[in-house]
């Protein structure tokens, strides 16, 4: 089959000739880890428990510290909208090795069935839901998977595609754990020559936070492997567009500085040595504190008036 224009555009953005793959200093991974350790180590004595740092925690604490703590106080519960993303990614992963050309519906149904059999919080929750919630998850996941099929080029096994690639970096003897999960990776490093591409799938509006998420992943990948990824990209399924950024030393530095700043805040809030600050912004629209936050209410009124 010929590529659709959207698929061809994605392939053109993500592909690279051998001479377009940069070389990096093999000591870069050690330099990045050393800078993180220097900042994190003095904070660990006051931590009540292991501090887990994810892309969501980084973004939420930088957006509004008070809102972040409010979210942390609420126990996590699964819902159909949250499950859709996990099931869609699982369906993409199944499609990488599935012989033939199964429909989006077949892949989603299989992904949902397998997830429901697993010993996990998602599996436990899926085994309790009714037919209506199950149908809601399947319908939304099929829609997203079909959008992926329509706008992303078919995955060639020679590209070494890996769905939901996990990243983990432990600092200060495990007192602080940085972790993430990339929706899709393509390619691999060749020694110190970059070759891997990190891809995240999103729906909805493009946000600066999406670029920051991938920079965080690029830092973790560099520390883990030693060679940075060549590029990171966000693919917007419902828009059929891709936004990519070549990974450079400067990009890694920017990701590192943001990670350090947020990790310090997270550690100080966990140790209760920092008073949570309130910052008004888009997060106010779904923040549980917005009704009692004057700054948040003011921001919402001004935003709605525009």
Short mmCIF file of C-alpha atoms in Angstrom, two decimals:
data_model
loop_
_atom_site.label_atom_id
_atom_site.label_comp_id
_atom_site.label_asym_id
_atom_site.label_seq_id
_atom_site.Cartn_x
_atom_site.Cartn_y
_atom_site.Cartn_z
CA UNK A 1 0.00 0.00 0.00
CA UNK A 2 1.14 3.51 -0.74
CA UNK A 3 1.55 5.91 2.17
CA UNK A 4 -1.07 8.54 2.81
CA UNK A 5 0.24 12.14 2.73
CA UNK A 6 0.08 12.22 6.54
CA UNK A 7 2.08 8.98 6.81
CA UNK A 8 4.64 10.22 4.28
CA UNK A 9 5.06 13.47 6.22
CA UNK A 10 5.73 11.61 9.47
CA UNK A 11 8.25 9.33 7.74
CA UNK A 12 9.99 12.33 6.18
CA UNK A 13 10.29 14.05 9.58
CA UNK A 14 11.54 11.02 11.50
CA UNK A 15 13.86 9.45 8.91
CA UNK A 16 17.56 10.31 8.69
CA UNK A 17 20.51 9.45 6.49
CA UNK A 18 23.68 8.08 8.16
CA UNK A 19 25.42 11.46 7.88
CA UNK A 20 22.55 13.08 9.81
CA UNK A 21 23.14 11.01 12.93
CA UNK A 22 25.36 12.93 15.37
CA UNK A 23 28.15 11.57 17.55
CA UNK A 24 28.17 12.30 21.29
CA UNK A 25 30.80 12.32 24.00
CA UNK A 26 30.80 8.90 25.74
CA UNK A 27 31.26 10.72 29.07
CA UNK A 28 27.97 12.59 28.67
CA UNK A 29 25.96 10.01 30.62
CA UNK A 30 28.32 10.31 33.59
CA UNK A 31 28.21 14.11 33.50
CA UNK A 32 24.40 14.15 33.52
CA UNK A 33 24.19 11.65 36.36
CA UNK A 34 26.85 13.51 38.36
CA UNK A 35 24.92 16.78 38.12
CA UNK A 36 21.74 15.08 39.26
CA UNK A 37 23.48 13.32 42.13
CA UNK A 38 25.08 16.54 43.35
CA UNK A 39 21.70 18.20 43.71
CA UNK A 40 19.71 15.21 44.94
CA UNK A 41 22.12 13.71 47.51
CA UNK A 42 21.84 16.54 50.09
CA UNK A 43 18.03 16.27 50.02
CA UNK A 44 17.70 12.57 50.76
CA UNK A 45 18.34 12.63 54.51
CA UNK A 46 15.06 14.43 55.11
CA UNK A 47 12.94 12.30 52.75
CA UNK A 48 10.35 10.17 54.56
CA UNK A 49 10.40 7.54 51.81
CA UNK A 50 11.69 6.84 48.30
CA UNK A 51 10.89 9.77 46.03
CA UNK A 52 9.49 8.65 42.67
CA UNK A 53 9.76 11.28 39.92
CA UNK A 54 7.69 10.89 36.76
CA UNK A 55 6.91 13.21 33.88
CA UNK A 56 3.51 13.92 35.45
CA UNK A 57 5.06 14.79 38.81
CA UNK A 58 7.58 17.12 37.14
CA UNK A 59 4.89 18.97 35.22
CA UNK A 60 2.38 19.22 38.04
CA UNK A 61 4.83 20.54 40.66
CA UNK A 62 6.15 23.16 38.26
CA UNK A 63 2.65 24.27 37.30
CA UNK A 64 1.32 24.59 40.85
CA UNK A 65 2.81 23.10 44.00
CA UNK A 66 -0.41 23.30 46.00
CA UNK A 67 -2.40 21.58 43.27
CA UNK A 68 0.26 18.89 43.01
CA UNK A 69 -0.04 18.10 46.73
CA UNK A 70 -3.83 18.03 46.47
CA UNK A 71 -3.59 15.48 43.66
CA UNK A 72 -1.09 13.41 45.65
CA UNK A 73 -3.51 13.23 48.57
CA UNK A 74 -6.19 11.64 46.38
CA UNK A 75 -5.85 7.86 45.84
CA UNK A 76 -5.43 6.88 42.20
CA UNK A 77 -8.47 5.28 40.60
CA UNK A 78 -8.88 3.98 37.07
CA UNK A 79 -11.60 5.30 34.78
CA UNK A 80 -12.52 4.59 31.13
CA UNK A 81 -10.67 7.69 29.81
CA UNK A 82 -7.50 6.71 31.69
CA UNK A 83 -7.70 3.09 30.56
CA UNK A 84 -8.09 4.04 26.90
CA UNK A 85 -4.49 5.22 26.59
CA UNK A 86 -3.06 2.04 28.13
CA UNK A 87 -5.22 -0.23 25.97
CA UNK A 88 -4.37 1.70 22.80
CA UNK A 89 -0.64 1.44 23.47
CA UNK A 90 -1.03 -2.28 24.20
CA UNK A 91 -2.87 -2.71 20.89
CA UNK A 92 -0.06 -0.93 19.04
CA UNK A 93 2.44 -3.25 20.73
CA UNK A 94 0.46 -6.34 19.69
CA UNK A 95 0.37 -5.08 16.11
CA UNK A 96 4.17 -5.08 15.93
CA UNK A 97 4.34 -8.87 15.89
CA UNK A 98 0.84 -9.84 14.73
CA UNK A 99 0.89 -11.81 11.48
CA UNK A 100 -1.49 -10.62 8.80
CA UNK A 101 -3.50 -7.42 8.96
CA UNK A 102 -5.88 -7.53 11.95
CA UNK A 103 -8.40 -4.75 12.26
CA UNK A 104 -8.15 -2.04 14.89
CA UNK A 105 -11.09 -3.66 16.67
CA UNK A 106 -9.39 -7.07 16.84
CA UNK A 107 -6.21 -5.61 18.27
CA UNK A 108 -8.08 -3.54 20.86
CA UNK A 109 -10.25 -6.47 21.98
CA UNK A 110 -7.16 -8.66 22.36
CA UNK A 111 -5.29 -5.93 24.24
CA UNK A 112 -8.23 -5.45 26.60
CA UNK A 113 -8.60 -9.18 27.24
CA UNK A 114 -4.89 -9.59 27.99
CA UNK A 115 -4.83 -6.55 30.29
CA UNK A 116 -7.83 -7.90 32.22
CA UNK A 117 -5.99 -11.17 32.88
CA UNK A 118 -2.92 -9.51 34.37
CA UNK A 119 -2.12 -9.10 38.05
CA UNK A 120 -2.05 -5.29 38.01
CA UNK A 121 -4.17 -2.38 39.20
CA UNK A 122 -5.55 -1.98 35.67
CA UNK A 123 -6.31 -5.69 35.42
CA UNK A 124 -8.05 -5.68 38.81
CA UNK A 125 -10.18 -2.72 37.75
CA UNK A 126 -11.03 -4.13 34.32
CA UNK A 127 -12.38 -7.29 35.92
CA UNK A 128 -14.93 -5.23 37.87
CA UNK A 129 -16.35 -2.99 35.12
CA UNK A 130 -19.70 -3.45 33.41
CA UNK A 131 -20.54 -3.83 29.75
CA UNK A 132 -21.13 -0.11 29.24
CA UNK A 133 -17.68 0.91 30.53
CA UNK A 134 -16.06 -1.87 28.53
CA UNK A 135 -17.80 -0.74 25.35
CA UNK A 136 -16.75 2.86 26.07
CA UNK A 137 -13.09 1.82 26.39
CA UNK A 138 -13.19 -0.31 23.24
CA UNK A 139 -14.88 2.40 21.19
CA UNK A 140 -12.45 5.13 22.18
CA UNK A 141 -9.39 2.89 21.83
CA UNK A 142 -10.47 1.73 18.36
CA UNK A 143 -10.86 5.37 17.35
CA UNK A 144 -7.33 6.20 18.53
CA UNK A 145 -5.81 3.10 16.99
CA UNK A 146 -7.50 3.81 13.66
CA UNK A 147 -6.10 7.34 13.79
CA UNK A 148 -2.65 5.85 14.39
CA UNK A 149 -3.06 3.49 11.42
CA UNK A 150 -4.21 6.33 9.18
CA UNK A 151 -1.49 8.84 10.02
CA UNK A 152 1.60 6.89 11.14
CA UNK A 153 3.61 4.87 8.59
CA UNK A 154 3.36 1.08 8.96
CA UNK A 155 6.09 -0.06 11.34
CA UNK A 156 8.90 -1.89 9.58
CA UNK A 157 10.65 -4.44 11.82
CA UNK A 158 13.99 -3.17 10.50
CA UNK A 159 13.26 0.07 12.39
CA UNK A 160 13.41 -1.94 15.66
CA UNK A 161 10.12 -0.56 16.98
CA UNK A 162 9.45 -1.00 20.69
CA UNK A 163 6.15 0.03 22.27
CA UNK A 164 5.98 1.35 25.84
CA UNK A 165 9.75 1.32 26.41
CA UNK A 166 10.45 1.76 30.13
CA UNK A 167 13.19 4.04 31.46
CA UNK A 168 14.49 4.16 35.03
CA UNK A 169 17.36 5.98 36.73
CA UNK A 170 18.08 5.54 40.44
CA UNK A 171 19.93 8.28 42.31
CA UNK A 172 21.43 8.52 45.81
CA UNK A 173 21.45 4.75 46.31
CA UNK A 174 17.83 4.45 45.26
CA UNK A 175 16.45 7.23 47.47
CA UNK A 176 15.25 9.06 44.33
CA UNK A 177 13.93 7.21 41.29
CA UNK A 178 13.37 8.91 37.93
CA UNK A 179 11.17 6.85 35.64
CA UNK A 180 9.17 7.05 32.45
CA UNK A 181 7.56 5.04 29.69
CA UNK A 182 7.96 6.08 26.05
CA UNK A 183 4.99 5.22 23.84
CA UNK A 184 7.20 4.11 20.93
CA UNK A 185 10.91 3.99 20.14
CA UNK A 186 12.40 3.45 16.70
CA UNK A 187 15.98 2.56 15.80
CA UNK A 188 18.97 2.25 18.10
CA UNK A 189 22.34 3.84 18.80
CA UNK A 190 25.43 2.72 16.92
CA UNK A 191 28.16 3.13 19.51
CA UNK A 192 28.28 6.86 20.27
CA UNK A 193 26.36 7.70 17.09
CA UNK A 194 22.72 8.54 17.83
CA UNK A 195 20.04 6.61 16.00
CA UNK A 196 17.02 6.13 18.28
CA UNK A 197 13.83 8.19 17.95
CA UNK A 198 11.44 8.64 20.89
CA UNK A 199 7.76 9.06 19.98
CA UNK A 200 4.86 10.01 22.24
CA UNK A 201 1.24 9.87 21.05
CA UNK A 202 -1.17 12.57 22.10
CA UNK A 203 -4.70 13.72 21.39
CA UNK A 204 -6.06 17.21 21.78
CA UNK A 205 -4.23 20.51 21.87
CA UNK A 206 -0.49 20.90 21.44
CA UNK A 207 1.15 22.01 24.71
CA UNK A 208 4.73 23.02 25.62
CA UNK A 209 4.61 20.36 28.32
CA UNK A 210 4.69 17.65 25.63
CA UNK A 211 8.12 18.83 24.49
CA UNK A 212 9.32 18.92 28.11
CA UNK A 213 8.13 15.34 28.67
CA UNK A 214 10.28 14.09 25.81
CA UNK A 215 13.31 16.05 26.98
CA UNK A 216 12.95 14.31 30.34
CA UNK A 217 12.85 10.95 28.56
CA UNK A 218 15.91 11.91 26.49
CA UNK A 219 17.87 12.62 29.67
CA UNK A 220 16.89 9.24 31.15
CA UNK A 221 17.72 7.44 27.89
CA UNK A 222 21.13 9.11 27.74
CA UNK A 223 22.00 8.12 31.32
CA UNK A 224 20.73 4.58 30.74
CA UNK A 225 22.37 3.84 27.37
CA UNK A 226 25.16 6.41 27.20
CA UNK A 227 24.18 7.66 23.74
CA UNK A 228 21.32 10.17 23.48
CA UNK A 229 18.40 9.56 21.14
CA UNK A 230 18.71 11.23 17.76
CA UNK A 231 15.28 12.85 17.89
CA UNK A 232 12.12 13.07 19.97
CA UNK A 233 8.67 13.60 18.49
CA UNK A 234 5.05 14.04 19.54
CA UNK A 235 2.51 12.59 17.14
CA UNK A 236 -0.97 14.12 17.47
CA UNK A 237 -3.34 11.35 16.45
CA UNK A 238 -6.49 13.37 15.91
CA UNK A 239 -4.64 16.08 13.95
CA UNK A 240 -2.41 13.78 11.90
CA UNK A 241 0.63 15.96 12.60
CA UNK A 242 4.03 15.38 14.17
CA UNK A 243 6.19 17.86 16.10
CA UNK A 244 9.83 16.79 16.31
CA UNK A 245 12.97 18.09 17.98
CA UNK A 246 16.53 16.90 17.26
CA UNK A 247 18.27 15.95 20.51
CA UNK A 248 21.39 18.03 21.10
CA UNK A 249 23.60 18.62 24.11
CA UNK A 250 21.75 21.92 24.64
CA UNK A 251 18.38 20.13 24.57
CA UNK A 252 19.64 17.62 27.15
CA UNK A 253 20.88 20.47 29.34
CA UNK A 254 17.48 22.13 29.19
CA UNK A 255 15.79 18.85 30.13
CA UNK A 256 18.28 18.30 32.95
CA UNK A 257 17.80 21.78 34.45
CA UNK A 258 14.01 21.37 34.43
CA UNK A 259 14.31 17.92 36.01
CA UNK A 260 16.63 19.26 38.73
CA UNK A 261 14.38 22.22 39.53
CA UNK A 262 11.27 20.07 39.80
CA UNK A 263 12.99 17.27 41.74
CA UNK A 264 14.21 19.75 44.35
CA UNK A 265 10.65 21.05 44.81
CA UNK A 266 9.25 17.51 45.01
CA UNK A 267 11.84 16.50 47.61
CA UNK A 268 11.30 19.62 49.74
CA UNK A 269 7.52 19.21 49.62
CA UNK A 270 7.80 15.52 50.55
CA UNK A 271 10.09 16.42 53.47
CA UNK A 272 7.76 19.29 54.47
CA UNK A 273 10.65 21.76 54.40
CA UNK A 274 8.92 23.86 51.76
CA UNK A 275 5.56 25.62 51.87
CA UNK A 276 3.55 24.84 48.77
CA UNK A 277 3.06 27.82 46.48
CA UNK A 278 -0.04 28.44 44.37
CA UNK A 279 0.34 29.37 40.69
CA UNK A 280 -2.65 30.17 38.50
CA UNK A 281 -2.84 28.75 34.99
CA UNK A 282 -4.63 26.22 32.75
CA UNK A 283 -4.40 23.61 35.51
CA UNK A 284 -6.99 25.63 37.47
CA UNK A 285 -9.72 24.30 35.17
CA UNK A 286 -9.60 20.85 36.81
CA UNK A 287 -7.86 21.59 40.10
CA UNK A 288 -9.73 20.52 43.24
CA UNK A 289 -8.50 23.69 45.00
CA UNK A 290 -9.71 26.18 42.39
CA UNK A 291 -12.96 27.07 44.22
CA UNK A 292 -11.05 28.13 47.31
CA UNK A 293 -8.16 29.77 45.44
CA UNK A 294 -8.55 33.50 44.74
CA UNK A 295 -5.73 33.51 42.17
CA UNK A 296 -7.24 30.51 40.43
CA UNK A 297 -10.72 32.01 40.30
CA UNK A 298 -9.30 35.28 38.96
CA UNK A 299 -7.37 33.44 36.25
CA UNK A 300 -10.47 31.47 35.23
CA UNK A 301 -12.60 34.61 35.00
CA UNK A 302 -10.00 36.43 32.92
CA UNK A 303 -9.49 33.40 30.69
CA UNK A 304 -13.22 32.97 30.06
CA UNK A 305 -13.54 36.69 29.27
CA UNK A 306 -10.98 36.55 26.46
#
